[in-house]
mmCIF file of C-alpha atoms and ligand atoms in Angstrom:
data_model
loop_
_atom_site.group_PDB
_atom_site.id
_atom_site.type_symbol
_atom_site.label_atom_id
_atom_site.label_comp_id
_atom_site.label_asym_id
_atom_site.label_seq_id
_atom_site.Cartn_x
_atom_site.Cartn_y
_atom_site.Cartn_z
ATOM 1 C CA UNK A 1 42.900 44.562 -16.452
ATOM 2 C CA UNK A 2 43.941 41.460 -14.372
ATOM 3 C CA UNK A 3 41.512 40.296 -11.651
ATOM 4 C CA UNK A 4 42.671 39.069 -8.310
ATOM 5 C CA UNK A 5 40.340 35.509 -9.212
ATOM 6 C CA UNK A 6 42.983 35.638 -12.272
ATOM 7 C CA UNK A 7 45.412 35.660 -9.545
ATOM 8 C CA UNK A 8 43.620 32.723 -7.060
ATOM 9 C CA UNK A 9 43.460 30.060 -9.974
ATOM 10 C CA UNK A 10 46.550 27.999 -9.269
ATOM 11 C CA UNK A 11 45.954 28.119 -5.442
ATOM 12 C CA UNK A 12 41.613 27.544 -5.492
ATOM 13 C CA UNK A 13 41.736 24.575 -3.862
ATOM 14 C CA UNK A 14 44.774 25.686 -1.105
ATOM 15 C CA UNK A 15 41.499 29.321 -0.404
ATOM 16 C CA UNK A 16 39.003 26.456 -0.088
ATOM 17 C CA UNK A 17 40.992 24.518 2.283
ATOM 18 C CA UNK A 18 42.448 27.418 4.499
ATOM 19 C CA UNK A 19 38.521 28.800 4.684
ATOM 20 C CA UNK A 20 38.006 25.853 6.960
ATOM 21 C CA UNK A 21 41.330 25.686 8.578
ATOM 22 C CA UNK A 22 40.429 29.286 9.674
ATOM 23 C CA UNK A 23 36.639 28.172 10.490
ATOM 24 C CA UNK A 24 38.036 24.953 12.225
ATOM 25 C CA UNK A 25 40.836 27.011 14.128
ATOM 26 C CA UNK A 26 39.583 30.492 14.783
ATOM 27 C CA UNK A 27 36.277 30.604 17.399
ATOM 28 C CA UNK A 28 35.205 32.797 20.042
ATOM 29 C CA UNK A 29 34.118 32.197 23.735
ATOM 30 C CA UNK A 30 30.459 33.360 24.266
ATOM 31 C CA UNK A 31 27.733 34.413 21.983
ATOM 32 C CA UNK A 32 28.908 38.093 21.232
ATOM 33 C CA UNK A 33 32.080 37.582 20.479
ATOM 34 C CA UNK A 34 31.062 34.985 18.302
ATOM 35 C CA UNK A 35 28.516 36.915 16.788
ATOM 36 C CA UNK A 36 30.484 40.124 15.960
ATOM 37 C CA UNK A 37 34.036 37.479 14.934
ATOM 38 C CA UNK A 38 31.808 35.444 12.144
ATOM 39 C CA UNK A 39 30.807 38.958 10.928
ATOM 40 C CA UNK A 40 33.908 40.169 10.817
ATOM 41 C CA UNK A 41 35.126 37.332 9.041
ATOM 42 C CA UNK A 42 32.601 36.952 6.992
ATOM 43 C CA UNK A 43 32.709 40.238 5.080
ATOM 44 C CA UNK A 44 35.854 38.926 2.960
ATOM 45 C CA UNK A 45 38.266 41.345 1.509
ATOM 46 C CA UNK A 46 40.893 40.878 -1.573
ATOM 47 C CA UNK A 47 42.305 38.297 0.597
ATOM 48 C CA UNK A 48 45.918 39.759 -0.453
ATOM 49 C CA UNK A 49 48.099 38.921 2.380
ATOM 50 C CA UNK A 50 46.993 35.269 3.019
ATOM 51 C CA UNK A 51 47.343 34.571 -1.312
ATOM 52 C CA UNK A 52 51.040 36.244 -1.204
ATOM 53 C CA UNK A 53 51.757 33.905 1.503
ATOM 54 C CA UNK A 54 50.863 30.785 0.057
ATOM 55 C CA UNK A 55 52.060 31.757 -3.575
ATOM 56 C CA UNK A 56 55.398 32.747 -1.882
ATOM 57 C CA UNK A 57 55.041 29.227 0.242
ATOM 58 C CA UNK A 58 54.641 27.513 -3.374
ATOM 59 C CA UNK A 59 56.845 29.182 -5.373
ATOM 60 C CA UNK A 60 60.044 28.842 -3.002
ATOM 61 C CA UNK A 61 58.994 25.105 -2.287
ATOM 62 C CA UNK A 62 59.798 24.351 -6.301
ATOM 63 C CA UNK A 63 63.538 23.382 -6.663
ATOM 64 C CA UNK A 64 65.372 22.891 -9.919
ATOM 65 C CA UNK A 65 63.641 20.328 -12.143
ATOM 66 C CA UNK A 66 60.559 20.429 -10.264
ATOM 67 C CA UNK A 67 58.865 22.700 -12.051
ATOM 68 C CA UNK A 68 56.393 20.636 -13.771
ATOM 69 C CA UNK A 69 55.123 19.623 -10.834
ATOM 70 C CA UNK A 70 54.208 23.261 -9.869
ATOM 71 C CA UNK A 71 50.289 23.247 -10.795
ATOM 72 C CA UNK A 72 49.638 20.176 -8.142
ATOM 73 C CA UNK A 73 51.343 21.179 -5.226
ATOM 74 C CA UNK A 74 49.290 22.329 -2.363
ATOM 75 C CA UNK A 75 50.194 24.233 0.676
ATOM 76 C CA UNK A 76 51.038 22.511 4.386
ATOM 77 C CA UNK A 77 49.443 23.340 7.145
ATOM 78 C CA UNK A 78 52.204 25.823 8.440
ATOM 79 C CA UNK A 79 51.808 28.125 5.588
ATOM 80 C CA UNK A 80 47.975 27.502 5.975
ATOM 81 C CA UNK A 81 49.007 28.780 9.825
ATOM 82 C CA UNK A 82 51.172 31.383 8.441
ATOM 83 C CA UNK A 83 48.415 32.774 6.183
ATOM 84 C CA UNK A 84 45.933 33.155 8.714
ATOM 85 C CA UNK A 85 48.196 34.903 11.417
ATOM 86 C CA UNK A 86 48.750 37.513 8.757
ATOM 87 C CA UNK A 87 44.978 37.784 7.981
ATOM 88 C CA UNK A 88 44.010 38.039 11.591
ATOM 89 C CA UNK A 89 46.557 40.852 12.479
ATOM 90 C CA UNK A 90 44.838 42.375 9.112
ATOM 91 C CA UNK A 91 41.391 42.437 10.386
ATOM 92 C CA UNK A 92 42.331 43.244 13.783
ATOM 93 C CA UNK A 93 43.995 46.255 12.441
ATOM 94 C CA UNK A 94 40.856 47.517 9.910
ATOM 95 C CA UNK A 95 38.373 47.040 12.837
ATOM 96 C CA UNK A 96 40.613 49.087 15.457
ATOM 97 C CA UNK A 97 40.899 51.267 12.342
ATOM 98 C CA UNK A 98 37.909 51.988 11.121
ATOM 99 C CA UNK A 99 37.359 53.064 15.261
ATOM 100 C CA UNK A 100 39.375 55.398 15.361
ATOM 101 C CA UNK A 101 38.523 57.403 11.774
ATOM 102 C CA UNK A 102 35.197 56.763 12.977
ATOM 103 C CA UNK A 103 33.847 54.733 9.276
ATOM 104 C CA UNK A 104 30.609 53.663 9.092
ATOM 105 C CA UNK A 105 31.345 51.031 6.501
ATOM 106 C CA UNK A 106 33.833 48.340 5.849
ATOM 107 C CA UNK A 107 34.075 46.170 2.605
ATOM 108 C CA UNK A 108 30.556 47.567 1.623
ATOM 109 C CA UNK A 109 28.993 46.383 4.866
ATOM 110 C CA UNK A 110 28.544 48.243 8.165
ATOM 111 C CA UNK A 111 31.815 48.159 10.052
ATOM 112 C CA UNK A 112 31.946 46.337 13.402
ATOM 113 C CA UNK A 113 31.991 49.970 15.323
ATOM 114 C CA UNK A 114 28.788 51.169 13.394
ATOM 115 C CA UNK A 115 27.100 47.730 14.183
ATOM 116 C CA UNK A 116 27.935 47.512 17.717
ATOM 117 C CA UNK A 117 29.971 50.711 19.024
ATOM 118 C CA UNK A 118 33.444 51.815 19.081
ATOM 119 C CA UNK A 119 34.144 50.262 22.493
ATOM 120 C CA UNK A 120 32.886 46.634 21.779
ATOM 121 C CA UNK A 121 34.969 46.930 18.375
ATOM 122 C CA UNK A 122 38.162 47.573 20.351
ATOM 123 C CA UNK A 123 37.883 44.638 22.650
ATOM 124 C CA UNK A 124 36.945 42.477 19.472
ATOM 125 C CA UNK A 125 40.317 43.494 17.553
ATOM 126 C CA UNK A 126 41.806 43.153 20.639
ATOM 127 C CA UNK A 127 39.942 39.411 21.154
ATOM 128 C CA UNK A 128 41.348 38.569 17.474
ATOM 129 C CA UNK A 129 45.128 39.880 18.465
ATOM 130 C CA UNK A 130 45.471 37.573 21.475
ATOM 131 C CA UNK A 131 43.713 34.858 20.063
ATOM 132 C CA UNK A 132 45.990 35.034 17.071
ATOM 133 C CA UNK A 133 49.075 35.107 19.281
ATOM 134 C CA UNK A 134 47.756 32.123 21.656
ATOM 135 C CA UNK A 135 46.867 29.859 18.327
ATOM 136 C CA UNK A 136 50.488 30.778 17.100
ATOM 137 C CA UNK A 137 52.314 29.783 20.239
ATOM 138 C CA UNK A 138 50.165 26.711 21.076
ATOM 139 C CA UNK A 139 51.265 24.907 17.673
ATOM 140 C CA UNK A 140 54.675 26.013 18.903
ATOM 141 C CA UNK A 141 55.299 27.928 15.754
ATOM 142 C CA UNK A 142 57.217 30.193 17.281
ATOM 143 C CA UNK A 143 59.668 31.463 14.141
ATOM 144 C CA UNK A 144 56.256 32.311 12.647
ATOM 145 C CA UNK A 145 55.004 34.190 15.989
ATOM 146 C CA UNK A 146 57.944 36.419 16.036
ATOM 147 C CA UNK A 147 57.553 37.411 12.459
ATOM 148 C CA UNK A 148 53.919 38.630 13.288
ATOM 149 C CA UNK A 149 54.753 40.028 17.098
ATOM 150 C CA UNK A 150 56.704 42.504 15.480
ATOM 151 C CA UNK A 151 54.597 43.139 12.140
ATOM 152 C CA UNK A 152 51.835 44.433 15.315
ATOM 153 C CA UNK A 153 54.062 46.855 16.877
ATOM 154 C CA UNK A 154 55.401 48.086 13.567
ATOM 155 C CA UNK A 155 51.281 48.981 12.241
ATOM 156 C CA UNK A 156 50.815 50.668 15.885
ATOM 157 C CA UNK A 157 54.173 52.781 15.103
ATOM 158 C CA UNK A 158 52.492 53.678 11.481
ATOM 159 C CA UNK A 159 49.338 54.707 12.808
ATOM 160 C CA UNK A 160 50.644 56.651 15.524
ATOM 161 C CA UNK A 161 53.399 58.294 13.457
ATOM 162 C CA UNK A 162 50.327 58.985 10.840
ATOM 163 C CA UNK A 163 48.154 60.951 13.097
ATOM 164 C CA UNK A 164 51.229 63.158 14.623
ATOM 165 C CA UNK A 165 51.797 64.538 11.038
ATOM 166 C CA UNK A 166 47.818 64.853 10.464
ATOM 167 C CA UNK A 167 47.893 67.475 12.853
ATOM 168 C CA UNK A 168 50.922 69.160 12.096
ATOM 169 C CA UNK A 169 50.433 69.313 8.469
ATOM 170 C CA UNK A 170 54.389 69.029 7.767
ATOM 171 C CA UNK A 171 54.630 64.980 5.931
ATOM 172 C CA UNK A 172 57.737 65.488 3.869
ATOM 173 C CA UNK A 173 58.455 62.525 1.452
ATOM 174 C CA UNK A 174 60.581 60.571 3.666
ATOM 175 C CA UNK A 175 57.858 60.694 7.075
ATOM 176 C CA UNK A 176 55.518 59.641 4.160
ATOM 177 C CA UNK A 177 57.359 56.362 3.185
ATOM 178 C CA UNK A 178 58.412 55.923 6.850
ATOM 179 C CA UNK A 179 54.519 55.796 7.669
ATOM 180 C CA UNK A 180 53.345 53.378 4.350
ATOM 181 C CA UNK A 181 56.333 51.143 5.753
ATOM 182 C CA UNK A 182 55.165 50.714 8.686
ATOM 183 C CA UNK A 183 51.274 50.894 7.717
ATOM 184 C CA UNK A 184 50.702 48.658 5.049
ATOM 185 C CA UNK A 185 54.226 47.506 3.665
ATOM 186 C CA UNK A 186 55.756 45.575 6.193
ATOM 187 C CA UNK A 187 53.031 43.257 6.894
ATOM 188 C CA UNK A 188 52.605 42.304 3.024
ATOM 189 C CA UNK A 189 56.337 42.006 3.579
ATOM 190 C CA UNK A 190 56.158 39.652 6.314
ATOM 191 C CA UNK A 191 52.943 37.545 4.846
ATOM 192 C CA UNK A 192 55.780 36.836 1.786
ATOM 193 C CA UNK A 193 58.813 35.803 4.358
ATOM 194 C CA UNK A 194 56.363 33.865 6.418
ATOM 195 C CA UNK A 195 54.995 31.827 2.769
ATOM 196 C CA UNK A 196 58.932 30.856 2.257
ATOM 197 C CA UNK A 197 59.532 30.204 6.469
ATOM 198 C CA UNK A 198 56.832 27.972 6.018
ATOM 199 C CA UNK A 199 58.393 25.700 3.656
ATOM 200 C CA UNK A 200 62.028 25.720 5.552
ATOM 201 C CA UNK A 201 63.449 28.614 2.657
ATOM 202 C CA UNK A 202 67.061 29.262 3.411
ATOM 203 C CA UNK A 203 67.370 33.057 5.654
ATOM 204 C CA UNK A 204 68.551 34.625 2.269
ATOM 205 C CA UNK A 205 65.080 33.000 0.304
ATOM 206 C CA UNK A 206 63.056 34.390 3.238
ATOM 207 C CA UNK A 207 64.780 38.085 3.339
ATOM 208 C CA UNK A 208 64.566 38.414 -0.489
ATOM 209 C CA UNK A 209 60.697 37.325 0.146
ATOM 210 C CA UNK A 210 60.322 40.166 2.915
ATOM 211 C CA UNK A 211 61.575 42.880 0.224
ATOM 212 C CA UNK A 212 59.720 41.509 -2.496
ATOM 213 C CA UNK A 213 56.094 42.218 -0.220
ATOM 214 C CA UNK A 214 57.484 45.475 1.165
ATOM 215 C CA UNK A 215 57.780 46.701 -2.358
ATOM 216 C CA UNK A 216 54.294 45.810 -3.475
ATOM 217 C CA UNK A 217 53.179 47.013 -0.211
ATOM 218 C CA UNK A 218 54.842 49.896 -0.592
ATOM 219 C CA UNK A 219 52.999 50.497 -4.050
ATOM 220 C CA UNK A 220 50.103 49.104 -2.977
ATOM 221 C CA UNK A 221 49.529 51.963 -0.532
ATOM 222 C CA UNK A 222 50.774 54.367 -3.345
ATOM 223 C CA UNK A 223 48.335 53.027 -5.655
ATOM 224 C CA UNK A 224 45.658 53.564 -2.960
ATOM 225 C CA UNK A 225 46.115 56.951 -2.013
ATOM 226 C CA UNK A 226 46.497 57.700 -6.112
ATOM 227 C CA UNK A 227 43.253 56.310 -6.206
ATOM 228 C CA UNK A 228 41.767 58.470 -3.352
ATOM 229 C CA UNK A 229 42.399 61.948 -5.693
ATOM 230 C CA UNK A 230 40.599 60.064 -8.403
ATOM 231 C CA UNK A 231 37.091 60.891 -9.241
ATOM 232 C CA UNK A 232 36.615 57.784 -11.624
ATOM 233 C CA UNK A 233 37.461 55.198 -9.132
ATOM 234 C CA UNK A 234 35.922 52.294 -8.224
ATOM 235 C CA UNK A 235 37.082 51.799 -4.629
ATOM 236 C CA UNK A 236 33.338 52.257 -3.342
ATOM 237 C CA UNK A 237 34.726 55.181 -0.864
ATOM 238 C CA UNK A 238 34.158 58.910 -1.482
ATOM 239 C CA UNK A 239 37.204 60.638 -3.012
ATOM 240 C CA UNK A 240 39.339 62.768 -0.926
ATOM 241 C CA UNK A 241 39.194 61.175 2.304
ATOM 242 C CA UNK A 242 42.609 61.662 2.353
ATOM 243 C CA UNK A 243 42.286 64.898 2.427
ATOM 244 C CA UNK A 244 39.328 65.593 4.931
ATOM 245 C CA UNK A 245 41.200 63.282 7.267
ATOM 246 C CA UNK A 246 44.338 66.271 7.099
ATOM 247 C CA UNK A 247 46.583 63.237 5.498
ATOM 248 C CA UNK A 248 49.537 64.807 3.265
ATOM 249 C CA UNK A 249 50.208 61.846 0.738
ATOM 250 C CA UNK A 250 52.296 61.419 -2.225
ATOM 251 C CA UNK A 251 50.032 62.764 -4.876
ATOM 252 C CA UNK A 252 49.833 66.272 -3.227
ATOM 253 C CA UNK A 253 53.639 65.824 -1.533
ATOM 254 C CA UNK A 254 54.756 65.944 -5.509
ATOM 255 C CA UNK A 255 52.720 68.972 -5.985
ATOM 256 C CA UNK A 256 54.054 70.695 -2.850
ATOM 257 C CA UNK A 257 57.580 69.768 -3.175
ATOM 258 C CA UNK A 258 56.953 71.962 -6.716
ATOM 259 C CA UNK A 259 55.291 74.620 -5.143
ATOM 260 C CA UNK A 260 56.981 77.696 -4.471
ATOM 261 C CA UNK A 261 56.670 79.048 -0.457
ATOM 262 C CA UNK A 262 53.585 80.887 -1.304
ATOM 263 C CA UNK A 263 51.732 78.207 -3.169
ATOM 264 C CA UNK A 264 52.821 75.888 0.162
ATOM 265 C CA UNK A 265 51.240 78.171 2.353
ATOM 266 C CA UNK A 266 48.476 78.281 0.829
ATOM 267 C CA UNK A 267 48.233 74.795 0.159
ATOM 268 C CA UNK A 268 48.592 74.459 3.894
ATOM 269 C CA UNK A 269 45.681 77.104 4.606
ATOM 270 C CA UNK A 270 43.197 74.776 2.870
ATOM 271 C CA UNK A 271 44.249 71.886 4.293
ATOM 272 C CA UNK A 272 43.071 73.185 8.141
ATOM 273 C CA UNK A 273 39.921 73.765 6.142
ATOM 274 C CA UNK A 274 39.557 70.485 4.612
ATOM 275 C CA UNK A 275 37.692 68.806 7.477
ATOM 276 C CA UNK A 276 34.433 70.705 6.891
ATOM 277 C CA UNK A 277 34.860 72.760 4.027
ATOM 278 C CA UNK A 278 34.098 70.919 0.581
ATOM 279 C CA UNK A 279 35.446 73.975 -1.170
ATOM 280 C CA UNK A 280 38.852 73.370 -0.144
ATOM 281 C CA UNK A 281 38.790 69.843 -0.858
ATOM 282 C CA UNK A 282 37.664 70.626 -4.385
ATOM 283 C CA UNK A 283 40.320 73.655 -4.605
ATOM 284 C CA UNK A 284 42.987 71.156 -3.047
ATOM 285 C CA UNK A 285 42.235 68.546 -6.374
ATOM 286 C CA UNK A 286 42.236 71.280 -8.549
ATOM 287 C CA UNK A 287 45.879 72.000 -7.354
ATOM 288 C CA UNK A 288 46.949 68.342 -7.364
ATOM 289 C CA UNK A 289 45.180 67.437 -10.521
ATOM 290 C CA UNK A 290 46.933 71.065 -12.210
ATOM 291 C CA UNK A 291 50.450 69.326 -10.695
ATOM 292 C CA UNK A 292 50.092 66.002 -11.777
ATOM 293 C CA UNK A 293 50.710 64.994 -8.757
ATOM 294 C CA UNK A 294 49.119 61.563 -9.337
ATOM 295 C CA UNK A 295 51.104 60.826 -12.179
ATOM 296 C CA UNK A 296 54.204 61.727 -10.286
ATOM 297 C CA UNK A 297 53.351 59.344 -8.079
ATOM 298 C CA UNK A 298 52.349 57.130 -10.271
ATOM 299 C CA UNK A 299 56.176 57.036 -11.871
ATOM 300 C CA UNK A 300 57.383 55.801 -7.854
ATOM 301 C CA UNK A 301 54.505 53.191 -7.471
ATOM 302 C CA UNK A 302 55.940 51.491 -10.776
ATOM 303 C CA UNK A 303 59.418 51.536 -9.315
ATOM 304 C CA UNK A 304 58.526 49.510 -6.868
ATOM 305 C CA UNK A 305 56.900 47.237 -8.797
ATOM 306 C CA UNK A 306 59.790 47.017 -11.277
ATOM 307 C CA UNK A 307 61.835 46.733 -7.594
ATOM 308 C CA UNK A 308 59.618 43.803 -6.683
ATOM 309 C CA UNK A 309 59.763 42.300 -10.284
ATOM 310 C CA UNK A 310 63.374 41.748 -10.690
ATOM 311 C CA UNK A 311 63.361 39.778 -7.273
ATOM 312 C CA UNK A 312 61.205 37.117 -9.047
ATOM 313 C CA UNK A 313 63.487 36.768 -11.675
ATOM 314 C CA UNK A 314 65.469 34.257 -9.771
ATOM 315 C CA UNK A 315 62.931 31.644 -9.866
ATOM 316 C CA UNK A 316 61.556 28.764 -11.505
ATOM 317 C CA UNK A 317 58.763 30.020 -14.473
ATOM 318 C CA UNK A 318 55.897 28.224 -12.528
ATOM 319 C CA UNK A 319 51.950 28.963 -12.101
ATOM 320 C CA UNK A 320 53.251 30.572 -8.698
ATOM 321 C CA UNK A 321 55.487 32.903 -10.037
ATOM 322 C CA UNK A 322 53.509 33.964 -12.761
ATOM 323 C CA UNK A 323 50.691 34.597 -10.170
ATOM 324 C CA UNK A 324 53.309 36.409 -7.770
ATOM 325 C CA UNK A 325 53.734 38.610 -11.217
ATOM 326 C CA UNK A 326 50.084 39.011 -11.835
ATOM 327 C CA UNK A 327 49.658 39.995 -8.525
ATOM 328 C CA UNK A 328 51.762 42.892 -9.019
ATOM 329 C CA UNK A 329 50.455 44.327 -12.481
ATOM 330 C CA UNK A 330 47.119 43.833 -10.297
ATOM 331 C CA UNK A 331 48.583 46.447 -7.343
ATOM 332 C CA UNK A 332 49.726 48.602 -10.498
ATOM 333 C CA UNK A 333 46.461 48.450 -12.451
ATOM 334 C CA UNK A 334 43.567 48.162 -9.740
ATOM 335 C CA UNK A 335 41.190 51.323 -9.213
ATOM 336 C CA UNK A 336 39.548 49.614 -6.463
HETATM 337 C C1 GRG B 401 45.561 46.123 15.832
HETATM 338 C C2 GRG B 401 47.794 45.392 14.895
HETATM 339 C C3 GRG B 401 46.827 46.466 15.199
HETATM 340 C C4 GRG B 401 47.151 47.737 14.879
HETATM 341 C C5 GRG B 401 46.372 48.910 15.284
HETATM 342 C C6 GRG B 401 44.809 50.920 13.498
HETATM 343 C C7 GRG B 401 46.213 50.455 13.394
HETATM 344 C C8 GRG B 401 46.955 50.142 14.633
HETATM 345 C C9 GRG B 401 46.820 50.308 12.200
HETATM 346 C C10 GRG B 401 46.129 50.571 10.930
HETATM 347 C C11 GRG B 401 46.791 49.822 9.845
HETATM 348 C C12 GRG B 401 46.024 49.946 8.566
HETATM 349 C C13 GRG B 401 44.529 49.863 8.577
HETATM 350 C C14 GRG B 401 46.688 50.081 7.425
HETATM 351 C C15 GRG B 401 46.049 50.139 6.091
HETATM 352 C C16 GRG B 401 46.410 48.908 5.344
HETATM 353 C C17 GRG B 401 45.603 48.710 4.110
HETATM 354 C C18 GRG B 401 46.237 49.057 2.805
HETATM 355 C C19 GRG B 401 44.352 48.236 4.159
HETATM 356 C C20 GRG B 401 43.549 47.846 3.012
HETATM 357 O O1 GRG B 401 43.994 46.554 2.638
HETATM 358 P P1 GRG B 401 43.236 45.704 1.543
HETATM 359 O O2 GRG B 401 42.912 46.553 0.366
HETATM 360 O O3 GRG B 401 41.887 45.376 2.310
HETATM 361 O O4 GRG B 401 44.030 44.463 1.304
HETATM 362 P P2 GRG B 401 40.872 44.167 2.089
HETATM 363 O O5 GRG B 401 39.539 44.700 2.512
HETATM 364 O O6 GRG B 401 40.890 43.772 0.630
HETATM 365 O O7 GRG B 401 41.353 43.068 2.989
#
C-alpha cells in the first residue's frame, strides 16, 4: 500500500520550507489565540491539499525538454502562499466542524471545542478565515484570493445542504454528489488550480487542474465514507458515525436504490433510530454489508480516479507526476 511520505519525497524540502513560511506568516494577536492557533496547527493532518498544490505547482512548471530537471525544482513563494490559503480554509473548516457534530477528538488529539468550548472554537476558525483572507490580499494575490473566497462559501453550501437531508432522511444519489462537491471536492479542486495559477499555467492548464482535484476529492470522500461501514479500518474513529449522525451516503444509497419500497421503509425506520440505538446501527451494516453496498461504491470511487488519471496523461513523466499518480492509488487504497 503506498504511503503519503511515499508521496512527500520529491517535494521534502518544498514541506520543510512552507512549515516556516506558515510559522513565519501565520500568528495570532494575544496569548489565547495564540495558544489555541499553535495547537491547532500543530496537530498536523495528511497535509493533502497543501502537497496537491505544490505537486500541481511543479508538475505544470516543467515544459517540453525540461524534464530532467524535474527532481531539483522547488516551489516559489506564491504556490508556498497558495498552499497555505488552502490549508487554513481546511483547518478553519474541521475546527467549526468538529463544533457543530460536537467531536471530542481531532487527528488523535482533543479537538479545539473539547479543549476550550464550542464558542471559543468558533471565533478561532473564524480568527483563521479572516486572517487567511487579510494575508491573501495584503501580498496582493488577489487571482489566488478569489479562488479561495469562493472555495469558503461553496464548504458552507455543503454543510448546510448536508444537515437539511440529515433530517429528512431522503439523500438520493445526485443531493449526495451535490453535497461531496461542495464538502470536500471542490477545495482539493481548487488547491490543484491554485498549484498551476501559481506558476502563470495557461486558463485551460489551470481548469484541467481544478477537475483533476475535484475527481480525487470526489473519491476521496467516497473512499471515506466506504471506510466508515468498515469494521477493519484504521481511521482511528468508531465505525458508523455516518450513520448515528442520520447521514445517507453512497454505500447504503446503493443498497437503497436496490431495495424494494418495503425494504426502503424500513431502512428508513432504523435510520430515526440510529442516533441512540446501537441495534439499528448494527442491523443497518448488516443490510449494507448483505448489499454490497461498499463495493458498489467502491466501482464509482475508481471512476473517478481513472477520471482523474487520464488528465495526467498529458504531461511530462516527472517525479511530480508520478507523485500526482501515487497520490491517487493512495485516495483509492487508504483505510485511514
Ligand atoms: C469555515 C470555510 C468554513 C466552512 C464551515 C463546517 C463547514 C462549514 C464545512 C465542513 C467541511 C468539511 C469538514 C468537510 C470534510 C472534508 C474532509 C474530507 C476532511 C478530512 O480531510 P483530511 O483527511 O484531513 O485531508 P487531515 O486531518 O488529514 O487534514
Amino acid at each position: 500500500m503506498i504511503s503519503i511520505d511515499v508521496i512527500r519525497k520529491p517535494i521534502l524540502a518544498d514541506l520543510e520550507a512552507f512549515d516556516s513560511f506558515v510559522t513565519e506568516n501565520f500568528s495570532a494577536e494575544g496569548d489565547l489565540l495564540q495558544e489555541m492557533l499553535t495547537y491547532a496547527l500543530s496537530s498536523r493532518g495528511k497535509g493533502v491539499r497543501p502537497i496537491l498544490t505544490m505537486l500541481t505547482a511543479l508538475m505544470c512548471s516543467v515544459k517540453g525538454g525540461d524534464a530532467e530537471c524535474g527532481s531539483v525544482r522547488t516551489c516559489s513563494k506564491r504556490t508556498y502562499l497558495a498552499a497555505m490559503l488552502v490549508e487554513m480554509i481546511h483547518t478553519a473548516s474541521l475546527i467549526h466542524d468538529d463544533v457543530l457534530d460536537e467531536a471530542d477528538e481531532r487527528r488523535g488529539k482533543p479537538s479545539v471545542n473539547a479543549k476550550w468550548q464550542s464558542d471559543t472554537a468558533i471565533i478561532l476558525g473564524d480568527y483563521i478565515l479572516a486572517r487567511t483572507m487579510s494575508l491573501g490580499m495584503a501580498s496582493a494575490q488577489y487571482d489566488l484570493v478569489s479562488y479561495v473566497g469562493s472555495a469558503m462559501a461553496t464548504l458552507c453550501e455543503g454543510e448546510v445542504l448536508q444537515s437539511q437531508h440529515a433530517n429528512s432522511y431522503d439523500t438520493t444519489r445526485n443531493d449526495y454528489f451535490d453535497i461531496i462537491y461542495r464538502k470536500t471536492a471542490s477545495l482539493l479542486g481548487v488547491s490543484a488550480a491554485l498549484g498551476a495559477l501559481s506558476v502563470g499555467a495557461s486558463r485551460e492548464e489551470v481548469d484541467r487542474m481544478r477537475k483533476f482535484g475535484e475527481a480525487i476529492g470526489m473519491a476521496f470522500q467516497i473512499q471515506d465514507d466506504i471506510l466508515d461501514y468498515n469494521r477493519q479500518n484504521n481511521t482511528g474513529k468508531p465505525v458508523n458515525n455516518d450513520l448515528r449522525e442520520h447521514k445517507i451516503t453512497l454505500p447504503l444509497i446503493e443498497v437503497m436504490e436496490r431495495a424494494s419500497e418495503e425494504q426502503r421503509a424500513e431502512i428508513v425506520e432504523l435510520l430515526k433510530r440510529c442516533e441512540s440505538d446501537e441495534v439499528a446501527v448494527d442491523r443497518l451494516q448488516q443490510i449494507v454489508d448483505d448489499g454490497r453496498g461498499a463495493a458498489l461504491a467502491s466501482e464509482t470511487m475508481h471512476a473517478y480516479i481513472s477520471r482523474a488519471m487520464h488528465l495526467l496523461s498529458k504531461y511530462d513523466d516527472t517525479p511530480y507526476r508520478e507523485a500526482l499518480i501515487n497520490l491517487c492509488t493512495f485516495i483509492a487504497e487508504r483505510d485511514k
